[in-house]
GROMACS .gro file of C-alpha atoms in nm:
model
  428
    1UNK     CA    1  11.010   4.179   8.439
    2UNK     CA    2  10.838   3.921   8.225
    3UNK     CA    3  11.090   3.667   8.363
    4UNK     CA    4  11.017   3.717   8.713
    5UNK     CA    5  10.639   3.705   8.694
    6UNK     CA    6  10.702   3.343   8.521
    7UNK     CA    7  10.930   3.260   8.789
    8UNK     CA    8  10.669   3.383   9.079
    9UNK     CA    9  10.401   3.211   8.879
   10UNK     CA   10  10.555   2.850   8.823
   11UNK     CA   11  10.701   2.857   9.159
   12UNK     CA   12  10.366   2.914   9.341
   13UNK     CA   13  10.212   2.625   9.066
   14UNK     CA   14  10.528   2.394   9.180
   15UNK     CA   15  10.457   2.472   9.534
   16UNK     CA   16  10.112   2.374   9.525
   17UNK     CA   17  10.214   2.053   9.327
   18UNK     CA   18  10.452   1.943   9.596
   19UNK     CA   19  10.202   2.045   9.906
   20UNK     CA   20   9.968   1.819   9.720
   21UNK     CA   21  10.197   1.555   9.628
   22UNK     CA   22  10.284   1.521  10.025
   23UNK     CA   23   9.920   1.539  10.122
   24UNK     CA   24   9.797   1.295   9.886
   25UNK     CA   25  10.080   1.056  10.008
   26UNK     CA   26   9.996   1.111  10.358
   27UNK     CA   27   9.633   1.056  10.259
   28UNK     CA   28   9.684   0.743  10.038
   29UNK     CA   29   9.931   0.610  10.329
   30UNK     CA   30   9.667   0.633  10.598
   31UNK     CA   31   9.369   0.526  10.394
   32UNK     CA   32   9.558   0.209  10.267
   33UNK     CA   33   9.754  -0.061  10.441
   34UNK     CA   34  10.114  -0.068  10.374
   35UNK     CA   35  10.068  -0.363  10.128
   36UNK     CA   36   9.768  -0.180   9.940
   37UNK     CA   37   9.963   0.138   9.921
   38UNK     CA   38  10.268  -0.071   9.770
   39UNK     CA   39  10.033  -0.238   9.517
   40UNK     CA   40   9.910   0.111   9.434
   41UNK     CA   41  10.251   0.267   9.378
   42UNK     CA   42  10.381  -0.062   9.172
   43UNK     CA   43  10.053  -0.035   8.945
   44UNK     CA   44  10.098   0.355   8.883
   45UNK     CA   45  10.468   0.316   8.853
   46UNK     CA   46  10.385   0.035   8.538
   47UNK     CA   47  10.115   0.294   8.416
   48UNK     CA   48  10.348   0.573   8.427
   49UNK     CA   49  10.646   0.398   8.275
   50UNK     CA   50  10.459   0.336   7.988
   51UNK     CA   51  10.339   0.676   7.952
   52UNK     CA   52  10.716   0.826   7.999
   53UNK     CA   53  10.830   0.562   7.737
   54UNK     CA   54  10.547   0.693   7.512
   55UNK     CA   55  10.664   1.087   7.569
   56UNK     CA   56  11.025   0.996   7.573
   57UNK     CA   57  11.214   1.285   7.414
   58UNK     CA   58  10.850   1.466   7.267
   59UNK     CA   59  10.834   1.794   7.539
   60UNK     CA   60  11.187   1.883   7.459
   61UNK     CA   61  11.147   1.816   7.078
   62UNK     CA   62  10.837   2.010   7.070
   63UNK     CA   63  10.980   2.311   7.294
   64UNK     CA   64  11.304   2.332   7.061
   65UNK     CA   65  11.113   2.324   6.734
   66UNK     CA   66  10.837   2.549   6.836
   67UNK     CA   67  11.043   2.767   7.010
   68UNK     CA   68  11.262   2.825   6.664
   69UNK     CA   69  11.025   2.802   6.392
   70UNK     CA   70  10.772   3.057   6.238
   71UNK     CA   71  10.407   2.988   6.336
   72UNK     CA   72  10.317   2.879   5.981
   73UNK     CA   73  10.567   2.564   6.035
   74UNK     CA   74  10.474   2.463   6.393
   75UNK     CA   75  10.215   2.245   6.307
   76UNK     CA   76  10.456   1.983   6.147
   77UNK     CA   77  10.662   1.905   6.462
   78UNK     CA   78  10.320   1.886   6.701
   79UNK     CA   79  10.152   1.650   6.465
   80UNK     CA   80  10.445   1.423   6.408
   81UNK     CA   81  10.505   1.417   6.768
   82UNK     CA   82  10.168   1.328   6.864
   83UNK     CA   83  10.141   1.064   6.611
   84UNK     CA   84  10.510   0.894   6.734
   85UNK     CA   85  10.408   0.900   7.087
   86UNK     CA   86  10.026   0.739   7.040
   87UNK     CA   87  10.212   0.472   6.840
   88UNK     CA   88  10.465   0.392   7.109
   89UNK     CA   89  10.222   0.401   7.362
   90UNK     CA   90  10.009   0.141   7.173
   91UNK     CA   91  10.315  -0.073   7.167
   92UNK     CA   92  10.423  -0.040   7.484
   93UNK     CA   93  10.055  -0.163   7.623
   94UNK     CA   94  10.078  -0.489   7.403
   95UNK     CA   95  10.417  -0.560   7.563
   96UNK     CA   96  10.254  -0.522   7.894
   97UNK     CA   97   9.974  -0.733   7.841
   98UNK     CA   98  10.224  -1.008   7.682
   99UNK     CA   99  10.467  -0.968   7.976
  100UNK     CA  100  10.185  -0.991   8.243
  101UNK     CA  101  10.038  -1.273   8.084
  102UNK     CA  102  10.385  -1.481   8.056
  103UNK     CA  103  10.476  -1.382   8.427
  104UNK     CA  104  10.132  -1.443   8.553
  105UNK     CA  105  10.098  -1.077   8.723
  106UNK     CA  106   9.929  -1.015   9.063
  107UNK     CA  107   9.567  -0.980   9.002
  108UNK     CA  108   9.573  -0.663   9.233
  109UNK     CA  109   9.842  -0.519   9.041
  110UNK     CA  110   9.694  -0.616   8.696
  111UNK     CA  111   9.367  -0.449   8.794
  112UNK     CA  112   9.495  -0.124   8.878
  113UNK     CA  113   9.683  -0.125   8.563
  114UNK     CA  114   9.444  -0.195   8.356
  115UNK     CA  115   9.210   0.102   8.526
  116UNK     CA  116   9.530   0.359   8.477
  117UNK     CA  117   9.608   0.232   8.103
  118UNK     CA  118   9.356   0.516   7.947
  119UNK     CA  119   9.507   0.787   8.185
  120UNK     CA  120   9.857   0.722   8.001
  121UNK     CA  121   9.678   0.788   7.676
  122UNK     CA  122   9.547   1.116   7.798
  123UNK     CA  123   9.843   1.213   7.960
  124UNK     CA  124  10.046   1.199   7.624
  125UNK     CA  125   9.805   1.414   7.428
  126UNK     CA  126   9.849   1.665   7.759
  127UNK     CA  127  10.210   1.660   7.709
  128UNK     CA  128  10.215   1.734   7.351
  129UNK     CA  129   9.962   2.040   7.432
  130UNK     CA  130  10.151   2.171   7.700
  131UNK     CA  131  10.509   2.155   7.533
  132UNK     CA  132  10.334   2.331   7.298
  133UNK     CA  133  10.251   2.593   7.516
  134UNK     CA  134  10.601   2.615   7.652
  135UNK     CA  135  10.762   2.672   7.320
  136UNK     CA  136  10.522   2.961   7.237
  137UNK     CA  137  10.615   3.139   7.590
  138UNK     CA  138  10.310   3.061   7.791
  139UNK     CA  139  10.514   2.858   8.061
  140UNK     CA  140  10.257   2.912   8.336
  141UNK     CA  141   9.980   2.845   8.132
  142UNK     CA  142  10.154   2.503   8.030
  143UNK     CA  143  10.176   2.414   8.419
  144UNK     CA  144   9.840   2.460   8.515
  145UNK     CA  145   9.693   2.096   8.437
  146UNK     CA  146  10.010   1.915   8.548
  147UNK     CA  147  10.086   2.129   8.869
  148UNK     CA  148   9.722   2.246   8.981
  149UNK     CA  149   9.441   2.098   8.851
  150UNK     CA  150   9.556   1.715   8.824
  151UNK     CA  151   9.707   1.710   9.167
  152UNK     CA  152   9.440   1.916   9.343
  153UNK     CA  153   9.161   1.686   9.203
  154UNK     CA  154   9.346   1.398   9.275
  155UNK     CA  155   9.373   1.505   9.640
  156UNK     CA  156   9.021   1.605   9.655
  157UNK     CA  157   8.849   1.256   9.567
  158UNK     CA  158   9.072   1.060   9.771
  159UNK     CA  159   9.036   1.330  10.090
  160UNK     CA  160   8.659   1.239  10.030
  161UNK     CA  161   8.724   0.866  10.068
  162UNK     CA  162   8.950   0.919  10.370
  163UNK     CA  163   8.700   1.147  10.539
  164UNK     CA  164   8.391   0.922  10.461
  165UNK     CA  165   8.377   0.609  10.720
  166UNK     CA  166   8.111   0.458  10.441
  167UNK     CA  167   8.355   0.466  10.164
  168UNK     CA  168   8.636   0.238  10.134
  169UNK     CA  169   8.948   0.321   9.961
  170UNK     CA  170   9.170   0.035   9.733
  171UNK     CA  171   9.432   0.071   9.511
  172UNK     CA  172   9.162   0.039   9.202
  173UNK     CA  173   8.951   0.290   9.342
  174UNK     CA  174   9.291   0.525   9.380
  175UNK     CA  175   9.373   0.442   9.009
  176UNK     CA  176   9.040   0.566   8.929
  177UNK     CA  177   9.062   0.899   9.117
  178UNK     CA  178   9.379   0.950   8.930
  179UNK     CA  179   9.199   0.850   8.591
  180UNK     CA  180   8.962   1.129   8.666
  181UNK     CA  181   9.226   1.400   8.742
  182UNK     CA  182   9.427   1.328   8.448
  183UNK     CA  183   9.101   1.403   8.246
  184UNK     CA  184   9.000   1.725   8.382
  185UNK     CA  185   9.375   1.818   8.351
  186UNK     CA  186   9.356   1.753   7.982
  187UNK     CA  187   9.062   1.918   7.912
  188UNK     CA  188   9.196   2.280   8.074
  189UNK     CA  189   9.504   2.196   7.854
  190UNK     CA  190   9.345   2.163   7.517
  191UNK     CA  191   9.125   2.500   7.622
  192UNK     CA  192   9.464   2.659   7.637
  193UNK     CA  193   9.596   2.491   7.318
  194UNK     CA  194   9.320   2.603   7.107
  195UNK     CA  195   9.417   2.954   7.175
  196UNK     CA  196   9.766   2.934   7.019
  197UNK     CA  197   9.776   3.095   6.680
  198UNK     CA  198   9.880   2.797   6.442
  199UNK     CA  199   9.874   2.800   6.092
  200UNK     CA  200   9.777   2.498   5.907
  201UNK     CA  201  10.057   2.316   5.734
  202UNK     CA  202  10.150   1.998   5.546
  203UNK     CA  203  10.301   1.696   5.677
  204UNK     CA  204  10.693   1.662   5.671
  205UNK     CA  205  10.821   1.601   5.341
  206UNK     CA  206  11.021   1.248   5.339
  207UNK     CA  207  11.332   1.443   5.426
  208UNK     CA  208  11.191   1.625   5.700
  209UNK     CA  209  11.042   1.326   5.843
  210UNK     CA  210  11.359   1.140   5.842
  211UNK     CA  211  11.516   1.442   6.010
  212UNK     CA  212  11.247   1.445   6.284
  213UNK     CA  213  11.242   1.086   6.339
  214UNK     CA  214  11.629   1.086   6.390
  215UNK     CA  215  11.619   1.384   6.631
  216UNK     CA  216  11.314   1.228   6.821
  217UNK     CA  217  11.469   0.913   6.857
  218UNK     CA  218  11.789   1.051   6.989
  219UNK     CA  219  11.605   1.247   7.253
  220UNK     CA  220  11.369   0.990   7.328
  221UNK     CA  221  11.672   0.740   7.409
  222UNK     CA  222  11.803   0.991   7.673
  223UNK     CA  223  11.441   0.981   7.856
  224UNK     CA  224  11.385   0.624   7.809
  225UNK     CA  225  11.650   0.552   8.005
  226UNK     CA  226  11.569   0.801   8.256
  227UNK     CA  227  11.250   0.656   8.284
  228UNK     CA  228  11.319   0.333   8.329
  229UNK     CA  229  11.585   0.441   8.614
  230UNK     CA  230  11.315   0.604   8.778
  231UNK     CA  231  11.024   0.370   8.752
  232UNK     CA  232  11.198   0.053   8.776
  233UNK     CA  233  11.355   0.139   9.116
  234UNK     CA  234  11.011   0.071   9.312
  235UNK     CA  235  10.990  -0.267   9.101
  236UNK     CA  236  11.359  -0.369   9.189
  237UNK     CA  237  11.284  -0.289   9.545
  238UNK     CA  238  10.966  -0.485   9.572
  239UNK     CA  239  11.124  -0.783   9.402
  240UNK     CA  240  11.446  -0.785   9.643
  241UNK     CA  241  11.302  -0.635   9.938
  242UNK     CA  242  10.946  -0.579  10.080
  243UNK     CA  243  10.598  -0.413   9.999
  244UNK     CA  244  10.702  -0.200  10.326
  245UNK     CA  245  11.039  -0.088  10.157
  246UNK     CA  246  10.887   0.016   9.858
  247UNK     CA  247  10.612   0.252  10.027
  248UNK     CA  248  10.936   0.401  10.252
  249UNK     CA  249  11.126   0.467   9.933
  250UNK     CA  250  10.854   0.636   9.759
  251UNK     CA  251  10.800   0.877  10.069
  252UNK     CA  252  11.177   0.929  10.072
  253UNK     CA  253  11.218   1.006   9.696
  254UNK     CA  254  10.897   1.213   9.679
  255UNK     CA  255  11.046   1.454   9.986
  256UNK     CA  256  11.380   1.465   9.821
  257UNK     CA  257  11.204   1.628   9.557
  258UNK     CA  258  11.173   1.949   9.736
  259UNK     CA  259  11.535   2.016   9.716
  260UNK     CA  260  11.530   2.065   9.270
  261UNK     CA  261  11.197   2.272   9.294
  262UNK     CA  262  11.423   2.601   9.184
  263UNK     CA  263  11.622   2.412   8.910
  264UNK     CA  264  11.279   2.238   8.777
  265UNK     CA  265  11.103   2.593   8.760
  266UNK     CA  266  11.428   2.741   8.591
  267UNK     CA  267  11.441   2.475   8.332
  268UNK     CA  268  11.053   2.526   8.256
  269UNK     CA  269  11.101   2.876   8.188
  270UNK     CA  270  11.442   2.934   8.020
  271UNK     CA  271  11.483   2.644   7.793
  272UNK     CA  272  11.311   2.771   7.527
  273UNK     CA  273  11.530   3.052   7.541
  274UNK     CA  274  11.843   2.844   7.572
  275UNK     CA  275  11.749   2.668   7.229
  276UNK     CA  276  11.701   2.989   7.058
  277UNK     CA  277  12.038   3.132   7.188
  278UNK     CA  278  12.214   2.807   7.040
  279UNK     CA  279  11.990   2.821   6.732
  280UNK     CA  280  12.150   3.178   6.652
  281UNK     CA  281  12.471   3.098   6.805
  282UNK     CA  282  12.459   3.359   7.080
  283UNK     CA  283  12.710   3.217   7.349
  284UNK     CA  284  12.697   3.502   7.574
  285UNK     CA  285  12.284   3.425   7.585
  286UNK     CA  286  12.410   3.046   7.642
  287UNK     CA  287  12.622   3.128   7.946
  288UNK     CA  288  12.416   3.369   8.083
  289UNK     CA  289  12.068   3.144   8.100
  290UNK     CA  290  12.294   2.887   8.222
  291UNK     CA  291  12.411   3.059   8.522
  292UNK     CA  292  12.062   3.191   8.600
  293UNK     CA  293  11.917   2.802   8.617
  294UNK     CA  294  12.257   2.711   8.838
  295UNK     CA  295  12.192   3.037   9.076
  296UNK     CA  296  11.826   2.961   9.110
  297UNK     CA  297  11.859   2.568   9.158
  298UNK     CA  298  12.134   2.550   9.375
  299UNK     CA  299  11.990   2.825   9.620
  300UNK     CA  300  11.656   2.691   9.645
  301UNK     CA  301  11.822   2.343   9.691
  302UNK     CA  302  12.026   2.447   9.999
  303UNK     CA  303  11.739   2.641  10.158
  304UNK     CA  304  11.512   2.336  10.138
  305UNK     CA  305  11.808   2.085  10.256
  306UNK     CA  306  11.836   2.316  10.559
  307UNK     CA  307  11.521   2.301  10.654
  308UNK     CA  308  11.483   1.921  10.589
  309UNK     CA  309  11.809   1.898  10.843
  310UNK     CA  310  11.612   2.062  11.131
  311UNK     CA  311  11.263   1.985  11.060
  312UNK     CA  312  11.264   1.656  10.867
  313UNK     CA  313  11.126   1.420  11.144
  314UNK     CA  314  10.837   1.685  11.198
  315UNK     CA  315  10.749   1.695  10.865
  316UNK     CA  316  10.746   1.323  10.795
  317UNK     CA  317  10.517   1.285  11.132
  318UNK     CA  318  10.278   1.539  10.998
  319UNK     CA  319  10.228   1.413  10.642
  320UNK     CA  320  10.290   1.073  10.659
  321UNK     CA  321  10.276   0.958  11.021
  322UNK     CA  322  10.527   0.785  11.293
  323UNK     CA  323  10.565   0.461  11.093
  324UNK     CA  324  10.745   0.628  10.815
  325UNK     CA  325  11.010   0.792  11.025
  326UNK     CA  326  11.209   0.494  10.918
  327UNK     CA  327  11.244   0.640  10.563
  328UNK     CA  328  11.423   0.935  10.721
  329UNK     CA  329  11.764   0.799  10.670
  330UNK     CA  330  11.695   0.728  10.324
  331UNK     CA  331  11.536   1.103  10.274
  332UNK     CA  332  11.884   1.250  10.396
  333UNK     CA  333  12.070   1.015  10.155
  334UNK     CA  334  11.865   1.131   9.879
  335UNK     CA  335  11.904   1.487   9.952
  336UNK     CA  336  12.271   1.479   9.947
  337UNK     CA  337  12.259   1.346   9.611
  338UNK     CA  338  11.986   1.624   9.500
  339UNK     CA  339  12.216   1.874   9.651
  340UNK     CA  340  12.509   1.766   9.409
  341UNK     CA  341  12.302   1.758   9.103
  342UNK     CA  342  12.131   2.118   9.126
  343UNK     CA  343  12.481   2.255   9.190
  344UNK     CA  344  12.587   2.121   8.836
  345UNK     CA  345  12.272   2.291   8.680
  346UNK     CA  346  12.075   2.164   8.377
  347UNK     CA  347  12.372   1.979   8.198
  348UNK     CA  348  12.162   1.736   8.038
  349UNK     CA  349  11.957   2.025   7.902
  350UNK     CA  350  12.228   2.216   7.805
  351UNK     CA  351  12.408   1.937   7.618
  352UNK     CA  352  12.072   1.826   7.465
  353UNK     CA  353  12.000   2.224   7.313
  354UNK     CA  354  12.369   2.167   7.180
  355UNK     CA  355  12.265   1.872   6.990
  356UNK     CA  356  12.453   1.635   7.199
  357UNK     CA  357  12.225   1.425   7.312
  358UNK     CA  358  12.408   1.083   7.240
  359UNK     CA  359  12.685   1.209   7.525
  360UNK     CA  360  12.355   1.205   7.770
  361UNK     CA  361  12.228   0.889   7.637
  362UNK     CA  362  12.550   0.710   7.687
  363UNK     CA  363  12.585   0.845   8.051
  364UNK     CA  364  12.258   0.754   8.157
  365UNK     CA  365  12.266   0.423   8.015
  366UNK     CA  366  12.591   0.363   8.195
  367UNK     CA  367  12.416   0.503   8.520
  368UNK     CA  368  12.103   0.251   8.461
  369UNK     CA  369  12.312  -0.046   8.400
  370UNK     CA  370  12.473   0.032   8.733
  371UNK     CA  371  12.180   0.138   8.941
  372UNK     CA  372  12.030  -0.231   8.810
  373UNK     CA  373  12.313  -0.382   8.986
  374UNK     CA  374  12.361  -0.174   9.298
  375UNK     CA  375  11.992  -0.120   9.397
  376UNK     CA  376  11.868  -0.466   9.412
  377UNK     CA  377  12.181  -0.571   9.618
  378UNK     CA  378  12.167  -0.297   9.870
  379UNK     CA  379  11.786  -0.323   9.887
  380UNK     CA  380  11.824  -0.676   9.961
  381UNK     CA  381  12.027  -0.607  10.253
  382UNK     CA  382  11.918  -0.259  10.391
  383UNK     CA  383  11.578  -0.183  10.269
  384UNK     CA  384  11.480   0.124  10.130
  385UNK     CA  385  11.789   0.263  10.301
  386UNK     CA  386  12.022   0.074  10.094
  387UNK     CA  387  11.814   0.157   9.754
  388UNK     CA  388  11.878   0.525   9.854
  389UNK     CA  389  12.215   0.428   9.883
  390UNK     CA  390  12.229   0.289   9.554
  391UNK     CA  391  12.021   0.526   9.384
  392UNK     CA  392  12.230   0.846   9.520
  393UNK     CA  393  12.551   0.725   9.427
  394UNK     CA  394  12.460   0.632   9.065
  395UNK     CA  395  12.281   0.976   9.048
  396UNK     CA  396  12.611   1.155   9.164
  397UNK     CA  397  12.836   0.967   8.946
  398UNK     CA  398  12.639   1.015   8.607
  399UNK     CA  399  12.596   1.369   8.680
  400UNK     CA  400  12.961   1.423   8.784
  401UNK     CA  401  13.032   1.239   8.422
  402UNK     CA  402  12.833   1.527   8.263
  403UNK     CA  403  12.973   1.795   8.461
  404UNK     CA  404  13.328   1.726   8.369
  405UNK     CA  405  13.253   1.666   8.001
  406UNK     CA  406  13.057   1.995   7.979
  407UNK     CA  407  13.349   2.171   8.120
  408UNK     CA  408  13.579   2.037   7.866
  409UNK     CA  409  13.360   2.046   7.594
  410UNK     CA  410  13.202   2.393   7.654
  411UNK     CA  411  13.523   2.589   7.849
  412UNK     CA  412  13.487   2.704   8.220
  413UNK     CA  413  13.289   2.984   8.106
  414UNK     CA  414  13.046   2.794   7.905
  415UNK     CA  415  13.139   2.928   7.571
  416UNK     CA  416  13.097   2.683   7.286
  417UNK     CA  417  13.389   2.550   7.150
  418UNK     CA  418  13.194   2.343   6.885
  419UNK     CA  419  12.798   2.179   6.886
  420UNK     CA  420  12.646   2.542   6.786
  421UNK     CA  421  12.365   2.512   6.559
  422UNK     CA  422  12.411   2.787   6.275
  423UNK     CA  423  12.592   3.126   6.326
  424UNK     CA  424  12.893   3.088   6.566
  425UNK     CA  425  12.909   3.483   6.624
  426UNK     CA  426  12.875   3.597   6.976
  427UNK     CA  427  12.643   3.849   7.037
  428UNK     CA  428  12.544   4.068   7.342
   0.00000   0.00000   0.00000
């Protein structure tokens, strides 16, 4: 019963987030010129790239540790993860400043990034807080700041500028609105975090610190490669095509995110249970949880794809306008990739929970190399559609590899042959 309530709550929050994202993109696309919209996308991509690098591996690490540790021990991974993330973020900011000076980054992009850097720091602390909430079972509460408050406030501020003829929207103004929304979400997340029962505990011992560092590095490697893959795509398109193609790909990618909504919700709810099942050696529970994720994710993705096939153009006209109808081909291409990826289930989380992060890291690394080669070439000749073809092909390829590896590693029924942590006894 509790799982059903969590599913409904997280689905509702996710739907609001998606609606806000579409409405926000629509308002920004109409308030800014195509060039300014592209500038904002590039600026925000750089900010989110730094943030993603900083929190890489941290959410999964915190959720996994908090889910299996006693309350008296939970402060240790939380404190360690927060310190690690802020240190990485500081290093990322320094690297950005040096690179921006060397390449003489365009002032319009630079100004937007400088405004957004504080938002990256606030987002890092929000991630630590929300991951702790997830690990303690407060899944719906952990989603409110990210799925409700931040996108809702961002949408509200940009709507005021759009509806007020005396107010002018610029990329810097849009980034300032983003910073304000991030701050409000953080305040609410901390409010919930302070209600968690956490016993004060000393920092990790030297041995525990080394183990934690090794674990976070492996998990971070997976997320670092994914972040570079995700946020480098607009930069590659900008370099080898045009700002208009960046805008079209952004719209296509955002619309395609409708399809994995079910899988996202299932992962948010069931990942802590998956970690506990692996930790306790309960292979039947692993099978049951993974099957639920696949069923929820695949079922929703096919329903969303059907709606997109029949009403995609009307959807684009409603939210983005006629000028973005050119992105429809890219949307359908990315939708095919999303259908395949949701059908294979959360294999990356399954392998991560089993302690096989290195396999995921290698697969993502090879996929990133392929993407860095394929996307620029195809986007140069085919624009946003070519970028979508390259991105979709690489995405399908790496998920196919994980599916094949997962089948041989875990068997057809997902009964773990090796890689279990602790007792391998099968319990119902």
